Structures are given as C-alpha cells and as structure tokens.
Amino acid sequence: MREPILTARDVTREYAPGQGCLGVSLDVWPGEVLGIVGESGSGKSTLLRLLSGQESPDSGTLQFIDRHQTVWDLCSSSESDLRYLGRTEFGIIHQNPRDGLRLRISAGGNIGERLMGVGERHYGDIRAEAEKWLAEVEIDPSRIDDRPAVFSGGMQQRLQIARNLVTHPKLVFMDEPTGGLDVSVQAKLLDTLKRLVHDLGISVVIVTHDMGVARLLADRLLVMKSGQVIESGLTDQVLDDPHAAYTQQLVASILQVN
Amino acid sequence: MRRITVSEVSKTFTLHNQGGTVLPVLNRISLHVDAGELVVLSGPSGCGKSTLLKMLFGNYLADQGSILIAGDEEEVDLVSAHPHQVLELRRHTLGFVSQFLRVIPRVSTWDLVAEPLERRQMDREEINERVSRMLRRLNLPERLWTLAPATFSGGEQQRVNIARSMIVHYPILLLDEPTASLDARNRDVVAEMVQEARAQGSALVGIFHDDELRGRLADRLVMLEATQCV
C-alpha cells in the first residue's frame, strides 16, 4: 500500500513563548495537495519552512522518503544533504517571485539552472526544455532570453513555477503562491497549478490564507491557530462542516462573491 | 447488492460563534439503499435531508453511528474513514450532483466536463465524443462550449454541473435537487439520465422538491421527521 512521503511528529520551533510552531504532527501522501490555512502569525509559514528543511525545529521528527525509497531524517541531515534534496526532490515556490528567481539571469537561465543542478549538461537540450516549460506555464517562449525583472508579477510567478517543476520534484512547498497577484491572474495560475500537479503526480504542501484557493487546490486541509493544528480533514468537509470555533469564524468571514 | 447502509446516525451542529447554539438535526437515522434503486429523502424543510445527503458524501461528519459505503473493491465506514479513503471513494464510487457549480474561474465548459474523464485516463477521441454528446443532450449550445460558465444563466450553469457530475458512471449517485433551476424540457432530460443510471445499476439517493418528478422517479420514499429540536 501507499505510505506518506513526509511525516512530521511533534515538530516545534518556538521563537517566543506561544509564537512559532508548537507540536505539529502531519503526513503528506503521494500525489496529494495538503493545504495549511490560518490567520497571519498562526505559524503556517514557519511550519512550511520546517517541513522543507529551510529551518530546523527545536524538537520533533521529520522523515522524508525520496523517489529511490531512501529514508531521510530531515532534522539530522547535513546542510549538503538538504541542498541535494532541495535540488532534486523538493521545489519551493515563494510568495514573492523575487525570492525564488534570479532576476539578473534570463528566464531560460532560471529554468536551466535547476536542470544543471541535477546534472543536465547539454546546452541544446536545456534550452529546448526551458522553451517547453515556458509554454507550459503560458509564457511566450520567444521571451526566453529576457530577464524576469522585466516580466509582470503574474509572469514572474509562473516562471517560478516552471523553474521549480522542470526537474519533476516529488514534493513542492508553496507559500501563498497567488498572494500578490491580481484576481484575474490568480484564476489562471490556479488552473495551471492544478493541471501540472495532477499531470506530474507531485505532492504539494500549500500555505494560504485564501479559503477560495484552499478549496480549489487542496485535497486536505489543516487549520492552524497559535502555532497548533486545531482541525484537519477533507477540504470540503472542513470548510462546509467546521467544528472548531476558530474554523467556523474563518469560514464565516469569507466574502461570498457569487 | 447493498451499496449504502446507514445505522443510527446522528448529527448536531454547534455554532460556537453564535452563542454556542446547538442544533440537533438528525437523531439516530437508519436507512439502506441497494444497487438499482432510487431512494428519495422527503420531509419538511429543515428536517435534515441535505445534511444526510452530504454525510453520505463525506462532506459533513456524523457525530455517531455508521455509514457503510460498498464500492466494487471494499466497504468503507464514512464515519471513521481516513480522508484518503473518502477521496478514493469519490474517485470511483460516489458521485454527487449539487445545485451549485463550484469550479476554478475562467476554465471553459468543455474542459470542466472533460475533466472527470481525463482523470480516468480515457483516450482523447472517446473523451471528445462523450463530452460533445453530453453537452448536446443537455441542450447547451455549441457556442457556449469554449466559454467559462461564470456568465451563464442559472439553468445553464446547473446543466454544466450535471454534465460534469454525470459523465462518468458511479455505483452510487447522490442528487441534491438536480433539477432545481431547469425548465421542463431539461428537467425531463435529467430525469431520463437519472433513470438510465439506475438501469445501469447505480444506487441513487436524491432530494427532489418537484412532486411530479419525485413520483415519477422514486422507488422508495424515506421520510425524515421534522427536527427533533426541543
């Protein structure tokens, strides 16, 4: 049977008393999109940084199983092991594309750099793959030599997605991927993300404060408050039949557009 | 074959942000549905018909009791199932036709209806064939196919929703007023599709406010008592 690829148990990182991430346990299953929702300061982004090895927990365990069935203990992995996983198994999509892109090198270079990171050396192949991925995220491939600094916010975000997915990572972490974008651009990006996640069969952990985004992308949801997971379950179940007082408040605050 | 077995299921909503109001909606409900039959839930407004239907889909959680769903492979109790088991049931066993279309904005009607087939890795030609047949059958004009349904009329959106939910065969199909905003002609088309699903062996549970339609479709009525609130 299938088993979780990422397992967190009692993961804690406390910045100040009650601040950060306090004793969180979760599993990420192959091919699923796990949403983490909660208000600002509830510890969502901290949790994401812990899960992706960008930060180490004070206590708790984190276990990841890679595509070769190798089991990694992320808490005791060396810097170079974590960098290796970051290049091969993980993708990280930041809220601000400027944090995830290299603005001074071309769009094609941004995608190619990740391919070179996993050992690709043939220039023609790399360029062809970069062109393919630009088209995949609906950026005109003729812009391949332009620097992302001259792209719009939506294009930068799509380029960041291409840069991350080109190496077919197994697990992608997203922190508010549609956060800074125009509503009209968000919808298109969500559609692209949903399609790519499904086609590539990757697992995703996505942090968002937008319940609409959570409903459309996530299979399961975790609700965080004050550093702890207070409710979890199927996305539509948590949103339509919330049990915790805080979740009820969160759901009741959604603006109904239709 | 018994597809759904509900035993002693209760459901209470606690509204924490409205003074902790407790709303008991269902109290020890039991029912069963076999393959090839259509059970209609009836009773006065507010008696919990929709709540029960949503619990059969795993959308609402029951407080107690059990809801056994028999797929072709295995039987799962929705009350204690892991979310992944529920998702798996929804992929192959449980279909739900709601009154509302909830989809990513700006995705075309065609793509929305094709999606369930694509997820089953059907080949392109068969997908195209089935999607266009379905859209024609529900009288959705071809000029709408490439458009996103956001600007469609209520009835048109409802038909996109029905097309999307009924394009694959589910052993269990749950119907929450599928004909609510449809005109007589389209209502008849949907009634026909429901009867076909039953003829193909689906176990169906539905809510229909239209008396005529209910009389025409139901094999059995299950009466829910008015809320047991005191």
Short mmCIF file of C-alpha atoms in Angstrom, two decimals:
data_model
loop_
_atom_site.label_atom_id
_atom_site.label_comp_id
_atom_site.label_asym_id
_atom_site.label_seq_id
_atom_site.Cartn_x
_atom_site.Cartn_y
_atom_site.Cartn_z
CA MET A 1 0.00 0.00 0.00
CA ARG A 2 0.95 3.64 -0.30
CA GLU A 3 2.62 5.37 2.59
CA PRO A 4 3.23 9.03 3.42
CA ILE A 5 6.32 10.55 1.78
CA LEU A 6 6.71 13.15 4.50
CA THR A 7 5.97 12.50 8.15
CA ALA A 8 6.20 15.17 10.84
CA ARG A 9 5.80 14.30 14.52
CA ASP A 10 5.55 16.85 17.29
CA VAL A 11 7.54 19.42 15.39
CA THR A 12 8.23 22.52 17.45
CA ARG A 13 10.03 25.76 16.73
CA GLU A 14 9.31 28.42 19.28
CA TYR A 15 10.50 31.98 18.62
CA ALA A 16 8.92 33.42 21.72
CA PRO A 17 6.56 31.78 24.21
CA GLY A 18 3.49 30.71 22.19
CA GLN A 19 4.99 32.04 18.94
CA GLY A 20 6.00 29.81 16.06
CA CYS A 21 5.06 26.21 15.56
CA LEU A 22 4.13 24.08 18.56
CA GLY A 23 3.99 20.30 18.43
CA VAL A 24 2.66 19.83 14.92
CA SER A 25 2.22 16.33 13.50
CA LEU A 26 1.17 15.64 9.93
CA ASP A 27 1.59 13.29 6.97
CA VAL A 28 1.91 14.18 3.30
CA TRP A 29 0.76 11.43 0.95
CA PRO A 30 1.92 10.78 -2.61
CA GLY A 31 0.08 12.93 -5.14
CA GLU A 32 -1.95 14.92 -2.64
CA VAL A 33 -2.29 18.64 -2.15
CA LEU A 34 -2.26 19.48 1.55
CA GLY A 35 -3.49 22.98 2.40
CA ILE A 36 -2.48 24.84 5.56
CA VAL A 37 -4.78 27.70 6.49
CA GLY A 38 -4.97 30.10 9.40
CA GLU A 39 -4.54 33.77 10.10
CA SER A 40 -1.29 35.73 9.93
CA GLY A 41 1.04 34.76 12.76
CA SER A 42 -0.56 31.35 13.29
CA GLY A 43 2.67 29.58 12.37
CA LYS A 44 1.80 28.42 8.84
CA SER A 45 4.90 29.79 7.14
CA THR A 46 7.14 28.61 9.98
CA LEU A 47 5.71 25.12 9.58
CA LEU A 48 6.38 25.24 5.84
CA ARG A 49 10.00 26.29 6.39
CA LEU A 50 10.46 23.46 8.88
CA LEU A 51 8.93 20.85 6.58
CA SER A 52 11.09 21.95 3.66
CA GLY A 53 14.30 21.94 5.65
CA GLN A 54 14.81 25.71 5.36
CA GLU A 55 14.80 25.88 9.13
CA SER A 56 15.48 23.28 11.87
CA PRO A 57 12.98 22.51 14.60
CA ASP A 58 13.82 22.78 18.31
CA SER A 59 12.32 19.32 18.78
CA GLY A 60 10.30 16.70 16.96
CA THR A 61 10.99 14.46 13.99
CA LEU A 62 10.73 14.89 10.24
CA GLN A 63 11.06 11.97 7.89
CA PHE A 64 11.07 12.07 4.10
CA ILE A 65 11.09 9.15 1.67
CA ASP A 66 12.62 10.02 -1.71
CA ARG A 67 11.95 8.53 -5.14
CA HIS A 68 14.55 5.81 -4.56
CA GLN A 69 12.78 4.84 -1.31
CA THR A 70 15.67 6.24 0.69
CA VAL A 71 14.51 7.42 4.09
CA TRP A 72 15.85 10.81 5.20
CA ASP A 73 15.74 12.17 8.71
CA LEU A 74 15.47 15.86 7.86
CA CYS A 75 16.29 17.00 11.40
CA SER A 76 19.71 15.41 11.41
CA SER A 77 20.56 15.80 7.72
CA SER A 78 23.63 17.82 6.87
CA GLU A 79 23.47 21.12 5.00
CA SER A 80 24.71 19.44 1.85
CA ASP A 81 22.11 16.67 2.10
CA LEU A 82 19.39 19.28 2.47
CA ARG A 83 20.77 21.18 -0.53
CA TYR A 84 20.76 17.93 -2.51
CA LEU A 85 17.11 17.31 -1.60
CA GLY A 86 16.32 20.93 -2.45
CA ARG A 87 17.75 20.42 -5.95
CA THR A 88 16.25 17.03 -6.67
CA GLU A 89 13.25 16.12 -4.55
CA PHE A 90 11.82 19.44 -3.35
CA GLY A 91 10.51 22.53 -5.02
CA ILE A 92 9.86 25.74 -3.14
CA ILE A 93 7.57 28.39 -4.53
CA HIS A 94 7.78 31.64 -2.60
CA GLN A 95 5.02 34.16 -2.24
CA ASN A 96 7.24 36.81 -3.74
CA PRO A 97 8.71 35.51 -7.00
CA ARG A 98 11.73 37.72 -6.44
CA ASP A 99 12.74 35.41 -3.57
CA GLY A 100 12.59 32.36 -5.79
CA LEU A 101 14.02 33.70 -9.04
CA ARG A 102 17.37 35.05 -10.08
CA LEU A 103 16.40 38.38 -11.54
CA ARG A 104 19.67 39.10 -13.28
CA ILE A 105 19.75 36.00 -15.43
CA SER A 106 17.41 35.23 -18.31
CA ALA A 107 14.09 33.40 -17.98
CA GLY A 108 15.65 30.44 -19.78
CA GLY A 109 18.64 30.59 -17.43
CA ASN A 110 16.35 30.46 -14.43
CA ILE A 111 14.86 27.21 -15.66
CA GLY A 112 18.16 25.83 -16.99
CA GLU A 113 19.95 26.41 -13.71
CA ARG A 114 17.69 23.88 -11.98
CA LEU A 115 18.30 21.35 -14.75
CA MET A 116 22.06 21.83 -14.44
CA GLY A 117 21.65 21.30 -10.70
CA VAL A 118 20.51 17.74 -11.40
CA GLY A 119 23.37 17.06 -13.82
CA GLU A 120 21.97 18.15 -17.18
CA ARG A 121 24.85 19.49 -19.32
CA HIS A 122 23.74 19.57 -22.95
CA TYR A 123 23.06 23.23 -23.82
CA GLY A 124 20.63 22.47 -26.65
CA ASP A 125 18.58 20.07 -24.52
CA ILE A 126 18.44 22.51 -21.65
CA ARG A 127 17.27 25.31 -23.90
CA ALA A 128 14.65 23.12 -25.55
CA GLU A 129 13.36 22.00 -22.15
CA ALA A 130 13.26 25.62 -20.95
CA GLU A 131 11.23 26.60 -24.02
CA LYS A 132 8.85 23.75 -23.41
CA TRP A 133 8.33 24.81 -19.81
CA LEU A 134 7.80 28.46 -20.67
CA ALA A 135 4.99 27.34 -22.97
CA GLU A 136 3.70 25.02 -20.25
CA VAL A 137 3.17 27.96 -17.89
CA GLU A 138 1.91 30.13 -20.74
CA ILE A 139 4.87 32.45 -21.16
CA ASP A 140 5.70 33.16 -24.80
CA PRO A 141 8.87 31.07 -25.46
CA SER A 142 10.27 33.97 -27.51
CA ARG A 143 10.84 35.72 -24.15
CA ILE A 144 13.39 33.06 -23.17
CA ASP A 145 16.32 35.48 -23.25
CA ASP A 146 14.55 38.26 -21.36
CA ARG A 147 15.35 38.80 -17.72
CA PRO A 148 12.45 38.17 -15.30
CA ALA A 149 12.96 41.70 -13.94
CA VAL A 150 11.03 42.95 -16.97
CA PHE A 151 8.17 40.45 -16.50
CA SER A 152 4.85 41.26 -14.85
CA GLY A 153 4.14 39.82 -11.37
CA GLY A 154 1.95 37.05 -12.80
CA MET A 155 4.60 36.06 -15.35
CA GLN A 156 7.30 36.03 -12.68
CA GLN A 157 5.17 33.75 -10.56
CA ARG A 158 4.57 31.40 -13.50
CA LEU A 159 8.30 31.42 -14.26
CA GLN A 160 8.99 30.49 -10.65
CA ILE A 161 6.62 27.55 -11.03
CA ALA A 162 8.36 26.44 -14.23
CA ARG A 163 11.77 26.75 -12.57
CA ASN A 164 10.60 24.53 -9.74
CA LEU A 165 8.73 21.90 -11.69
CA VAL A 166 11.19 21.40 -14.55
CA THR A 167 13.16 18.84 -12.55
CA HIS A 168 9.98 16.96 -11.60
CA PRO A 169 10.39 17.27 -7.84
CA LYS A 170 8.44 14.86 -5.70
CA LEU A 171 7.25 17.40 -3.15
CA VAL A 172 6.59 21.10 -3.73
CA PHE A 173 6.12 23.66 -0.98
CA MET A 174 4.14 26.79 -1.81
CA ASP A 175 3.80 29.83 0.41
CA GLU A 176 0.83 31.94 -0.70
CA PRO A 177 1.63 31.38 -4.39
CA THR A 178 -1.21 33.61 -5.55
CA GLY A 179 -0.75 36.16 -2.77
CA GLY A 180 0.49 39.26 -4.55
CA LEU A 181 -1.42 38.71 -7.76
CA ASP A 182 -4.35 40.35 -9.43
CA VAL A 183 -7.55 38.32 -9.02
CA SER A 184 -7.85 37.73 -12.76
CA VAL A 185 -4.28 36.40 -12.90
CA GLN A 186 -4.87 34.22 -9.83
CA ALA A 187 -7.56 32.16 -11.53
CA LYS A 188 -5.33 31.37 -14.49
CA LEU A 189 -2.44 30.47 -12.20
CA LEU A 190 -4.63 28.19 -10.10
CA ASP A 191 -5.77 26.39 -13.20
CA THR A 192 -2.18 25.94 -14.40
CA LEU A 193 -1.07 24.71 -10.98
CA LYS A 194 -3.91 22.27 -10.67
CA ARG A 195 -3.23 20.81 -14.10
CA LEU A 196 0.55 20.48 -13.56
CA VAL A 197 0.17 18.95 -10.11
CA HIS A 198 -2.20 16.37 -11.50
CA ASP A 199 -0.19 15.61 -14.65
CA LEU A 200 3.13 15.24 -12.81
CA GLY A 201 1.63 13.43 -9.82
CA ILE A 202 3.59 15.54 -7.35
CA SER A 203 2.64 16.18 -3.73
CA VAL A 204 2.14 19.76 -2.63
CA VAL A 205 2.03 21.50 0.73
CA ILE A 206 0.44 24.89 0.21
CA VAL A 207 0.11 27.66 2.76
CA THR A 208 -2.64 30.15 2.08
CA HIS A 209 -4.98 32.48 3.90
CA ASP A 210 -7.36 32.44 0.94
CA MET A 211 -10.10 29.87 1.56
CA GLY A 212 -11.08 30.01 -2.11
CA VAL A 213 -7.59 28.93 -3.14
CA ALA A 214 -7.64 26.23 -0.48
CA ARG A 215 -10.97 24.89 -1.69
CA LEU A 216 -9.91 24.75 -5.31
CA LEU A 217 -6.44 23.27 -4.88
CA ALA A 218 -6.24 21.28 -1.65
CA ASP A 219 -7.41 17.71 -1.10
CA ARG A 220 -6.97 18.01 2.65
CA LEU A 221 -6.74 20.96 5.00
CA LEU A 222 -5.01 21.70 8.28
CA VAL A 223 -6.26 24.69 10.23
CA MET A 224 -3.65 26.42 12.39
CA LYS A 225 -4.11 28.77 15.29
CA SER A 226 -1.45 29.99 17.71
CA GLY A 227 1.13 27.56 16.36
CA GLN A 228 -1.03 24.46 16.63
CA VAL A 229 -3.18 22.41 14.29
CA ILE A 230 -6.70 22.75 15.67
CA GLU A 231 -8.66 20.97 12.95
CA SER A 232 -7.96 18.83 9.91
CA GLY A 233 -9.80 16.76 7.34
CA LEU A 234 -11.03 16.69 3.76
CA THR A 235 -11.03 20.22 2.39
CA ASP A 236 -14.74 20.45 1.67
CA GLN A 237 -15.61 18.80 4.95
CA VAL A 238 -13.52 21.26 6.98
CA LEU A 239 -14.91 24.25 5.09
CA ASP A 240 -18.56 23.12 4.97
CA ASP A 241 -18.81 21.44 8.37
CA PRO A 242 -16.18 23.15 10.54
CA HIS A 243 -16.14 22.01 14.14
CA ALA A 244 -13.67 24.26 15.94
CA ALA A 245 -14.83 27.73 16.92
CA TYR A 246 -11.91 29.34 15.13
CA THR A 247 -12.53 27.43 11.88
CA GLN A 248 -16.19 28.42 11.98
CA GLN A 249 -15.14 32.03 12.35
CA LEU A 250 -12.65 31.71 9.50
CA VAL A 251 -15.23 30.19 7.17
CA ALA A 252 -17.92 32.67 8.17
CA SER A 253 -15.59 35.53 7.24
CA ILE A 254 -15.28 34.52 3.59
CA LEU A 255 -16.76 37.09 1.27
CA GLN A 256 -19.38 35.50 -0.94
CA VAL A 257 -18.81 36.82 -4.45
CA ASN A 258 -21.42 34.80 -6.29
CA MET B 1 -26.29 -5.61 -3.75
CA ARG B 2 -26.46 -3.31 -0.75
CA ARG B 3 -24.49 -0.16 -1.53
CA ILE B 4 -25.36 2.13 1.39
CA THR B 5 -26.11 1.11 4.96
CA VAL B 6 -26.76 3.94 7.41
CA SER B 7 -27.12 2.86 11.04
CA GLU B 8 -28.18 5.06 13.93
CA VAL B 9 -26.59 8.20 12.60
CA SER B 10 -26.93 11.47 14.47
CA LYS B 11 -25.80 14.95 13.60
CA THR B 12 -25.74 18.09 15.69
CA PHE B 13 -24.30 21.44 14.69
CA THR B 14 -22.70 23.58 17.38
CA LEU B 15 -22.45 27.22 16.38
CA HIS B 16 -19.58 28.44 18.52
CA ASN B 17 -19.76 31.97 17.23
CA GLN B 18 -23.47 32.35 17.76
CA GLY B 19 -23.58 31.91 21.49
CA GLY B 20 -22.77 28.21 21.26
CA THR B 21 -26.20 27.42 19.87
CA VAL B 22 -26.68 23.68 19.47
CA LEU B 23 -28.80 22.49 16.54
CA PRO B 24 -29.70 18.81 16.62
CA VAL B 25 -30.60 17.92 13.03
CA LEU B 26 -30.63 14.15 12.77
CA ASN B 27 -31.30 11.70 15.55
CA ARG B 28 -30.46 8.01 15.11
CA ILE B 29 -31.34 7.72 11.44
CA SER B 30 -31.05 4.35 9.73
CA LEU B 31 -31.60 3.51 6.07
CA HIS B 32 -30.19 1.39 3.28
CA VAL B 33 -30.01 1.64 -0.48
CA ASP B 34 -29.44 -1.19 -2.94
CA ALA B 35 -27.90 -1.15 -6.40
CA GLY B 36 -30.52 -0.24 -9.00
CA GLU B 37 -32.87 1.65 -6.73
CA LEU B 38 -33.63 5.31 -6.22
CA VAL B 39 -34.47 6.39 -2.70
CA VAL B 40 -35.92 9.86 -2.29
CA LEU B 41 -35.45 11.69 1.00
CA SER B 42 -38.50 13.65 1.94
CA GLY B 43 -39.86 15.64 4.83
CA PRO B 44 -40.42 19.28 5.68
CA SER B 45 -37.84 21.95 5.07
CA GLY B 46 -35.12 21.89 7.73
CA CYS B 47 -35.60 18.23 8.64
CA GLY B 48 -32.06 17.35 7.58
CA LYS B 49 -32.43 15.93 4.06
CA SER B 50 -29.46 17.87 2.70
CA THR B 51 -27.46 17.20 5.83
CA LEU B 52 -27.96 13.47 5.44
CA LEU B 53 -27.11 13.56 1.75
CA LYS B 54 -23.91 15.49 2.50
CA MET B 55 -22.96 12.96 5.15
CA LEU B 56 -23.34 10.19 2.55
CA PHE B 57 -20.67 12.01 0.51
CA GLY B 58 -18.33 12.58 3.47
CA ASN B 59 -18.92 16.31 3.15
CA TYR B 60 -20.43 16.52 6.65
CA LEU B 61 -19.18 14.39 9.52
CA ALA B 62 -21.62 12.31 11.54
CA ASP B 63 -21.41 12.56 15.33
CA GLN B 64 -22.17 8.89 15.83
CA GLY B 65 -23.43 5.79 14.09
CA SER B 66 -22.02 4.30 10.92
CA ILE B 67 -22.37 4.92 7.19
CA LEU B 68 -21.14 1.90 5.26
CA ILE B 69 -20.42 2.56 1.60
CA ALA B 70 -19.80 -0.53 -0.52
CA GLY B 71 -17.63 0.12 -3.55
CA ASP B 72 -16.70 -2.58 -6.02
CA GLU B 73 -13.47 -3.26 -4.15
CA GLU B 74 -14.12 -2.63 -0.50
CA GLU B 75 -16.54 -1.36 2.10
CA VAL B 76 -15.72 1.83 3.98
CA ASP B 77 -17.39 3.40 7.00
CA LEU B 78 -17.54 7.13 6.25
CA VAL B 79 -17.91 7.97 9.93
CA SER B 80 -14.47 6.63 10.81
CA ALA B 81 -12.72 6.72 7.40
CA HIS B 82 -9.43 8.47 6.75
CA PRO B 83 -9.79 11.40 4.30
CA HIS B 84 -7.85 9.43 1.68
CA GLN B 85 -10.38 6.62 1.78
CA VAL B 86 -13.14 9.16 1.22
CA LEU B 87 -11.26 10.69 -1.72
CA GLU B 88 -10.74 7.25 -3.18
CA LEU B 89 -14.49 6.51 -2.86
CA ARG B 90 -15.27 9.79 -4.58
CA ARG B 91 -12.98 8.91 -7.47
CA HIS B 92 -14.65 5.63 -8.30
CA THR B 93 -17.76 5.03 -6.25
CA LEU B 94 -19.51 8.16 -5.04
CA GLY B 95 -20.89 10.81 -7.37
CA PHE B 96 -22.66 13.95 -6.19
CA VAL B 97 -24.84 16.32 -8.21
CA SER B 98 -25.29 19.54 -6.27
CA GLN B 99 -27.28 22.63 -7.08
CA PHE B 100 -24.20 24.75 -7.36
CA LEU B 101 -21.27 24.81 -9.69
CA ARG B 102 -18.05 25.33 -7.77
CA VAL B 103 -15.07 25.45 -10.13
CA ILE B 104 -11.94 27.39 -10.95
CA PRO B 105 -12.98 30.61 -12.67
CA ARG B 106 -12.12 31.04 -16.35
CA VAL B 107 -11.93 27.34 -17.17
CA SER B 108 -14.05 26.52 -20.22
CA THR B 109 -17.25 24.50 -20.09
CA TRP B 110 -15.65 21.88 -22.30
CA ASP B 111 -12.65 21.41 -20.03
CA LEU B 112 -14.83 21.25 -16.92
CA VAL B 113 -16.95 18.48 -18.36
CA ALA B 114 -13.96 16.59 -19.80
CA GLU B 115 -12.02 16.67 -16.50
CA PRO B 116 -13.62 13.63 -14.82
CA LEU B 117 -12.89 11.57 -17.93
CA GLU B 118 -9.32 12.83 -18.18
CA ARG B 119 -8.75 11.80 -14.60
CA ARG B 120 -9.69 8.29 -15.66
CA GLN B 121 -7.10 8.44 -18.43
CA MET B 122 -9.59 7.81 -21.21
CA ASP B 123 -8.29 8.37 -24.73
CA ARG B 124 -8.75 11.76 -26.34
CA GLU B 125 -11.13 10.68 -29.06
CA GLU B 126 -13.54 8.98 -26.69
CA ILE B 127 -13.43 11.97 -24.34
CA ASN B 128 -14.32 14.34 -27.18
CA GLU B 129 -17.10 12.09 -28.30
CA ARG B 130 -18.64 11.75 -24.85
CA VAL B 131 -18.31 15.40 -23.89
CA SER B 132 -20.00 16.68 -27.02
CA ARG B 133 -22.75 14.08 -26.74
CA MET B 134 -23.38 15.08 -23.13
CA LEU B 135 -23.41 18.83 -23.82
CA ARG B 136 -25.78 18.38 -26.79
CA ARG B 137 -28.07 16.18 -24.78
CA LEU B 138 -28.38 18.84 -22.09
CA ASN B 139 -29.16 21.44 -24.76
CA LEU B 140 -26.08 23.53 -24.13
CA PRO B 141 -25.48 25.33 -27.43
CA GLU B 142 -22.11 24.80 -29.08
CA ARG B 143 -21.21 28.49 -28.92
CA LEU B 144 -21.01 28.16 -25.11
CA TRP B 145 -18.62 25.22 -25.06
CA THR B 146 -15.41 27.23 -25.19
CA LEU B 147 -16.67 29.75 -22.62
CA ALA B 148 -16.32 29.66 -18.85
CA PRO B 149 -19.72 29.22 -17.16
CA ALA B 150 -19.38 32.23 -14.82
CA THR B 151 -21.55 34.40 -17.09
CA PHE B 152 -24.10 31.70 -17.94
CA SER B 153 -27.68 31.73 -16.70
CA GLY B 154 -28.54 29.74 -13.57
CA GLY B 155 -30.08 26.95 -15.63
CA GLU B 156 -27.09 26.74 -17.95
CA GLN B 157 -24.65 26.59 -15.05
CA GLN B 158 -26.74 23.90 -13.45
CA ARG B 159 -26.60 21.86 -16.65
CA VAL B 160 -22.81 22.23 -16.88
CA ASN B 161 -22.73 20.93 -13.34
CA ILE B 162 -24.94 17.95 -14.19
CA ALA B 163 -22.87 17.20 -17.30
CA ARG B 164 -19.71 17.21 -15.22
CA SER B 165 -21.11 15.07 -12.42
CA MET B 166 -22.92 12.52 -14.56
CA ILE B 167 -20.46 11.99 -17.40
CA VAL B 168 -18.84 9.05 -15.62
CA HIS B 169 -20.74 6.14 -14.17
CA TYR B 170 -20.75 5.95 -10.38
CA PRO B 171 -22.07 2.93 -8.48
CA ILE B 172 -23.61 5.44 -6.05
CA LEU B 173 -25.06 8.76 -7.15
CA LEU B 174 -26.31 11.41 -4.73
CA LEU B 175 -28.67 14.04 -6.13
CA ASP B 176 -29.32 17.31 -4.30
CA GLU B 177 -32.20 18.86 -6.23
CA PRO B 178 -30.53 18.38 -9.58
CA THR B 179 -33.42 19.95 -11.48
CA ALA B 180 -33.94 22.97 -9.23
CA SER B 181 -33.39 25.71 -11.80
CA LEU B 182 -34.21 23.85 -15.00
CA ASP B 183 -37.06 24.32 -17.45
CA ALA B 184 -39.45 21.46 -18.24
CA ARG B 185 -37.54 20.20 -21.28
CA ASN B 186 -34.21 19.99 -19.49
CA ARG B 187 -35.80 18.61 -16.37
CA ASP B 188 -37.04 15.70 -18.48
CA VAL B 189 -33.56 15.14 -19.90
CA VAL B 190 -32.11 14.96 -16.40
CA ALA B 191 -34.91 12.65 -15.23
CA GLU B 192 -34.06 10.37 -18.16
CA MET B 193 -30.36 10.40 -17.25
CA VAL B 194 -31.21 9.52 -13.67
CA GLN B 195 -33.33 6.60 -14.84
CA GLU B 196 -30.50 5.41 -17.08
CA ALA B 197 -28.06 5.49 -14.18
CA ARG B 198 -30.47 3.36 -12.18
CA ALA B 199 -30.92 0.94 -15.08
CA GLN B 200 -27.11 0.62 -15.18
CA GLY B 201 -27.17 -0.48 -11.56
CA SER B 202 -26.37 2.71 -9.69
CA ALA B 203 -27.77 3.10 -6.21
CA LEU B 204 -29.30 6.59 -6.07
CA VAL B 205 -30.33 8.84 -3.22
CA GLY B 206 -31.98 12.14 -4.04
CA ILE B 207 -33.83 15.18 -2.87
CA PHE B 208 -36.48 16.48 -5.28
CA HIS B 209 -38.83 19.29 -4.41
CA ASP B 210 -40.84 18.76 -7.58
CA ASP B 211 -43.70 16.41 -6.58
CA GLU B 212 -44.38 15.19 -10.08
CA LEU B 213 -40.73 14.28 -10.64
CA ARG B 214 -40.46 12.65 -7.24
CA GLY B 215 -43.49 10.49 -8.02
CA ARG B 216 -42.04 9.54 -11.38
CA LEU B 217 -38.55 8.62 -10.17
CA ALA B 218 -38.75 7.31 -6.63
CA ASP B 219 -38.69 3.61 -5.88
CA ARG B 220 -38.98 4.39 -2.21
CA LEU B 221 -39.52 7.46 -0.05
CA VAL B 222 -37.68 7.87 3.23
CA MET B 223 -39.50 10.31 5.48
CA LEU B 224 -37.34 12.32 7.85
CA GLU B 225 -39.14 13.64 10.87
CA ALA B 226 -39.24 17.38 11.46
CA THR B 227 -36.25 18.41 13.53
CA GLN B 228 -36.16 16.88 16.94
CA CYS B 229 -35.29 20.27 18.43
CA VAL B 230 -36.97 20.86 21.70
#
